[in-house]
Amino acid sequence: MILTCPECSTRYQADAAKFPPGGRDVRCAKCGHVWHQSGPEAEPEPVIAAPEPPPSTFEAPPRPQAYMQTPSFEVAARERAPRPRSPWLRRILLGVGWAVLAAIVVLILWTGTVYRQQIVSTWPQSASFYSMLGFKTNVSGLKFDNVKYRQVTEGGQPMLVVTGKLANISDRTLSVPQIRVTLSDDDKRELYHWTFVPAVTALYPGQTTLFVTRLSSPPAAARHLDLRFAKAGE
């Protein structure tokens, strides 16, 4: 079938089998005009014609036919493809995505740093990770504060008095273990140690308690004092 562009009158040779009865949209390859081309009309029922007389013995030679190459045509899509996004828009969206990701990472790090004590109290195994990063954590959830010591004389005997405050910095109630006091010399060699039981056996979250312990006639070479919670069997 022959197609003719209604805009520039360019003619095209097309395969009628490619056009359904309802037709389809086509685009002119020369001027770009798009129009709806109807499908070929249905062929009428064949009519049986009367037999023709036998041909004469002389036949005229067939006339030569001129074949002209017709320009090609392209079928226009009913839905045009979306236009590609601008490279600047893609760069902006990529930058926004990286900014959001960085903000999330910073928020996670900030939360893990500020609330590291609560995290360690809930998950004690994380204490080694924080220690590797250089952050101090308290696995037990109990903290010594305002520890002081002084030497006094009572009954003519020297007396070492150690005072301080014990606080529960976790979010749950904790039992209070025995406290071990160690005295060491200039080379940090242990000279003497003793344990004592605080006045309370448990502390609620945020609760504090004062403690005091005394040692009569402490070693004269003692230079350092260390407090920690006693382990089982000490």
Short mmCIF file of C-alpha atoms in Angstrom, two decimals:
data_model
loop_
_atom_site.label_atom_id
_atom_site.label_comp_id
_atom_site.label_asym_id
_atom_site.label_seq_id
_atom_site.Cartn_x
_atom_site.Cartn_y
_atom_site.Cartn_z
CA MET A 1 0.00 0.00 0.00
CA ILE A 2 1.09 3.59 -0.64
CA LEU A 3 1.27 6.13 2.18
CA THR A 4 1.30 9.87 1.54
CA CYS A 5 2.45 12.37 4.18
CA PRO A 6 -0.33 15.01 4.56
CA GLU A 7 2.29 17.59 5.53
CA CYS A 8 4.98 17.35 2.82
CA SER A 9 3.25 14.93 0.37
CA THR A 10 6.12 12.45 0.49
CA ARG A 11 5.01 9.02 -0.67
CA TYR A 12 6.01 5.74 0.96
CA GLN A 13 5.68 2.10 0.01
CA ALA A 14 4.44 0.17 3.06
CA ASP A 15 3.52 -3.41 3.83
CA ALA A 16 -0.26 -3.55 4.30
CA ALA A 17 0.12 -6.53 6.66
CA LYS A 18 1.68 -4.22 9.27
CA PHE A 19 -1.49 -2.15 9.57
CA PRO A 20 -4.41 -3.54 11.62
CA PRO A 21 -7.99 -2.70 10.60
CA GLY A 22 -8.05 0.14 13.12
CA GLY A 23 -4.89 1.65 11.66
CA ARG A 24 -1.82 2.96 13.50
CA ASP A 25 0.28 6.11 13.91
CA VAL A 26 3.17 6.69 11.50
CA ARG A 27 5.85 9.37 11.27
CA CYS A 28 7.23 10.92 8.15
CA ALA A 29 10.96 10.25 7.87
CA LYS A 30 11.43 13.46 5.90
CA CYS A 31 9.56 16.16 7.86
CA GLY A 32 8.80 14.28 11.12
CA HIS A 33 5.02 14.77 10.86
CA VAL A 34 2.92 12.12 12.66
CA TRP A 35 -0.53 11.07 11.46
CA HIS A 36 -2.95 8.18 11.90
CA GLN A 37 -3.03 5.87 8.92
CA SER A 38 -6.09 3.67 8.53
CA GLY A 39 -5.69 0.03 7.65
CA PRO A 40 -6.38 -1.29 4.14
CA GLU A 41 -10.00 -1.82 3.24
CA ALA A 42 -11.27 -5.36 3.16
CA GLU A 43 -11.15 -6.88 -0.29
CA PRO A 44 -14.58 -7.67 -1.83
CA GLU A 45 -15.68 -11.20 -2.39
CA PRO A 46 -14.21 -12.54 -5.60
CA VAL A 47 -16.63 -12.67 -8.54
CA ILE A 48 -16.45 -15.60 -10.86
CA ALA A 49 -16.03 -14.14 -14.32
CA ALA A 50 -17.01 -15.75 -17.55
CA PRO A 51 -14.27 -17.69 -19.30
CA GLU A 52 -12.22 -15.51 -21.58
CA PRO A 53 -11.70 -16.44 -25.18
CA PRO A 54 -8.42 -18.12 -25.94
CA PRO A 55 -5.65 -15.62 -26.54
CA SER A 56 -4.53 -14.91 -30.03
CA THR A 57 -1.32 -16.32 -31.29
CA PHE A 58 0.26 -12.87 -31.30
CA GLU A 59 1.06 -11.33 -27.95
CA ALA A 60 2.47 -7.87 -27.50
CA PRO A 61 5.67 -7.74 -25.53
CA PRO A 62 5.17 -6.62 -21.96
CA ARG A 63 5.89 -3.03 -21.29
CA PRO A 64 8.88 -2.39 -19.09
CA GLN A 65 7.94 -1.17 -15.60
CA ALA A 66 9.90 1.51 -13.87
CA TYR A 67 10.73 0.80 -10.27
CA MET A 68 11.46 3.76 -8.05
CA GLN A 69 12.98 3.37 -4.64
CA THR A 70 10.66 5.02 -2.13
CA PRO A 71 11.95 6.60 1.05
CA SER A 72 11.59 4.57 4.18
CA PHE A 73 9.14 5.45 6.93
CA GLU A 74 9.07 4.75 10.65
CA VAL A 75 6.09 3.83 12.79
CA ALA A 76 5.51 6.35 15.57
CA ALA A 77 5.11 4.89 19.04
CA ARG A 78 1.81 5.65 20.75
CA GLU A 79 3.61 6.56 23.94
CA ARG A 80 6.79 8.54 23.56
CA ALA A 81 9.79 7.51 25.65
CA PRO A 82 10.45 9.74 28.68
CA ARG A 83 13.07 12.38 28.21
CA PRO A 84 16.40 11.59 29.88
CA ARG A 85 17.03 13.45 33.12
CA SER A 86 19.41 16.34 33.14
CA PRO A 87 22.94 15.40 34.32
CA TRP A 88 22.77 18.27 36.82
CA LEU A 89 19.58 16.83 38.32
CA ARG A 90 21.21 13.43 38.68
CA ARG A 91 24.22 15.01 40.37
CA ILE A 92 21.97 16.89 42.81
CA LEU A 93 19.99 13.75 43.66
CA LEU A 94 23.23 11.79 44.13
CA GLY A 95 24.60 14.51 46.41
CA VAL A 96 21.42 14.56 48.49
CA GLY A 97 21.58 10.77 48.84
CA TRP A 98 25.18 10.85 50.07
CA ALA A 99 24.34 13.69 52.49
CA VAL A 100 21.46 11.69 53.99
CA LEU A 101 23.68 8.61 54.33
CA ALA A 102 26.41 10.65 56.04
CA ALA A 103 23.85 12.15 58.43
CA ILE A 104 22.62 8.67 59.38
CA VAL A 105 26.18 7.45 60.04
CA VAL A 106 26.95 10.53 62.17
CA LEU A 107 23.72 10.01 64.14
CA ILE A 108 24.60 6.36 64.81
CA LEU A 109 28.12 7.27 65.95
CA TRP A 110 26.83 10.09 68.16
CA THR A 111 24.24 7.82 69.76
CA GLY A 112 26.78 5.06 70.31
CA THR A 113 29.19 7.51 71.94
CA VAL A 114 26.78 9.42 74.17
CA TYR A 115 24.85 6.37 75.32
CA ARG A 116 27.80 3.97 75.44
CA GLN A 117 27.33 3.28 79.15
CA GLN A 118 23.74 2.17 78.62
CA ILE A 119 24.83 0.05 75.65
CA VAL A 120 27.61 -1.61 77.66
CA SER A 121 25.24 -2.25 80.58
CA THR A 122 22.81 -4.00 78.24
CA TRP A 123 25.47 -5.69 76.08
CA PRO A 124 28.69 -6.16 78.13
CA GLN A 125 30.52 -7.69 75.14
CA SER A 126 30.61 -4.23 73.52
CA ALA A 127 33.00 -2.96 76.24
CA SER A 128 36.02 -4.39 74.38
CA PHE A 129 34.95 -2.55 71.21
CA TYR A 130 34.70 0.77 73.02
CA SER A 131 38.02 0.11 74.75
CA MET A 132 39.65 -0.47 71.35
CA LEU A 133 38.33 2.93 70.24
CA GLY A 134 39.73 4.60 73.35
CA PHE A 135 36.41 5.14 75.17
CA LYS A 136 36.16 4.31 78.85
CA THR A 137 33.15 2.25 79.85
CA ASN A 138 31.84 0.77 83.06
CA VAL A 139 30.69 -2.80 82.64
CA SER A 140 29.42 -3.19 86.20
CA GLY A 141 27.19 -0.10 86.05
CA LEU A 142 28.54 1.06 89.44
CA LYS A 143 30.89 4.02 89.66
CA PHE A 144 33.24 5.27 92.36
CA ASP A 145 33.12 9.03 92.84
CA ASN A 146 34.80 11.61 95.06
CA VAL A 147 37.16 9.05 96.62
CA LYS A 148 39.40 10.58 99.29
CA TYR A 149 41.78 9.23 101.90
CA ARG A 150 43.61 10.74 104.85
CA GLN A 151 45.71 9.62 107.76
CA VAL A 152 44.62 10.36 111.31
CA THR A 153 45.74 9.26 114.72
CA GLU A 154 43.34 7.43 117.01
CA GLY A 155 44.45 6.18 120.41
CA GLY A 156 48.04 6.92 119.53
CA GLN A 157 47.89 4.68 116.45
CA PRO A 158 48.02 5.90 112.80
CA MET A 159 44.76 5.30 110.98
CA LEU A 160 44.04 5.44 107.21
CA VAL A 161 40.50 6.61 106.49
CA VAL A 162 39.06 6.11 102.97
CA THR A 163 35.77 7.76 102.00
CA GLY A 164 33.83 8.09 98.78
CA LYS A 165 30.54 7.75 96.97
CA LEU A 166 29.17 4.82 95.01
CA ALA A 167 26.64 5.51 92.23
CA ASN A 168 24.46 3.33 90.01
CA ILE A 169 24.87 4.79 86.49
CA SER A 170 22.91 2.05 84.72
CA ASP A 171 19.18 1.89 83.97
CA ARG A 172 18.44 -1.10 86.22
CA THR A 173 18.72 -2.03 89.88
CA LEU A 174 22.15 -3.47 90.75
CA SER A 175 23.38 -5.39 93.78
CA VAL A 176 26.41 -3.87 95.50
CA PRO A 177 29.38 -6.25 95.86
CA GLN A 178 32.25 -6.02 98.33
CA ILE A 179 34.86 -3.34 97.70
CA ARG A 180 38.58 -4.20 97.62
CA VAL A 181 41.14 -1.58 98.69
CA THR A 182 44.78 -2.08 97.64
CA LEU A 183 47.85 -0.20 98.89
CA SER A 184 51.02 -0.24 96.78
CA ASP A 185 54.48 1.34 96.84
CA ASP A 186 56.20 3.65 94.36
CA ASP A 187 56.73 0.74 91.94
CA LYS A 188 53.03 -0.19 92.12
CA ARG A 189 53.84 -3.37 94.05
CA GLU A 190 51.02 -4.44 96.32
CA LEU A 191 51.77 -4.00 100.03
CA TYR A 192 48.41 -4.70 101.59
CA HIS A 193 44.74 -5.06 100.70
CA TRP A 194 41.42 -5.52 102.48
CA THR A 195 37.74 -5.72 101.59
CA PHE A 196 34.67 -4.19 103.14
CA VAL A 197 30.91 -4.28 102.63
CA PRO A 198 29.10 -0.97 101.83
CA ALA A 199 26.13 0.10 103.92
CA VAL A 200 23.59 -0.90 101.21
CA THR A 201 23.20 -4.15 99.32
CA ALA A 202 21.49 -2.75 96.18
CA LEU A 203 21.20 0.55 94.34
CA TYR A 204 18.35 1.72 92.12
CA PRO A 205 19.09 3.45 88.79
CA GLY A 206 20.68 6.83 89.56
CA GLN A 207 20.90 6.14 93.30
CA THR A 208 24.11 6.87 95.25
CA THR A 209 25.46 5.88 98.67
CA LEU A 210 28.40 7.05 100.78
CA PHE A 211 30.99 4.62 102.09
CA VAL A 212 33.83 4.80 104.61
CA THR A 213 36.47 2.24 105.58
CA ARG A 214 39.45 2.39 107.96
CA LEU A 215 42.79 0.62 108.25
CA SER A 216 44.83 0.75 111.44
CA SER A 217 48.62 1.08 111.12
CA PRO A 218 48.87 1.19 107.28
CA PRO A 219 52.24 0.29 105.69
CA ALA A 220 54.65 3.22 105.87
CA ALA A 221 55.83 2.59 102.29
CA ALA A 222 52.31 2.86 100.86
CA ARG A 223 52.10 5.53 98.16
CA HIS A 224 49.16 4.48 96.02
CA LEU A 225 45.58 3.47 96.81
CA ASP A 226 43.30 1.60 94.41
CA LEU A 227 39.60 0.69 94.73
CA ARG A 228 37.74 -1.94 92.79
CA PHE A 229 34.96 -4.47 93.29
CA ALA A 230 36.10 -7.72 94.81
CA LYS A 231 35.92 -10.83 92.67
CA ALA A 232 34.48 -14.10 93.85
CA GLY A 233 36.78 -15.76 96.33
CA GLU A 234 38.77 -12.63 97.23
#
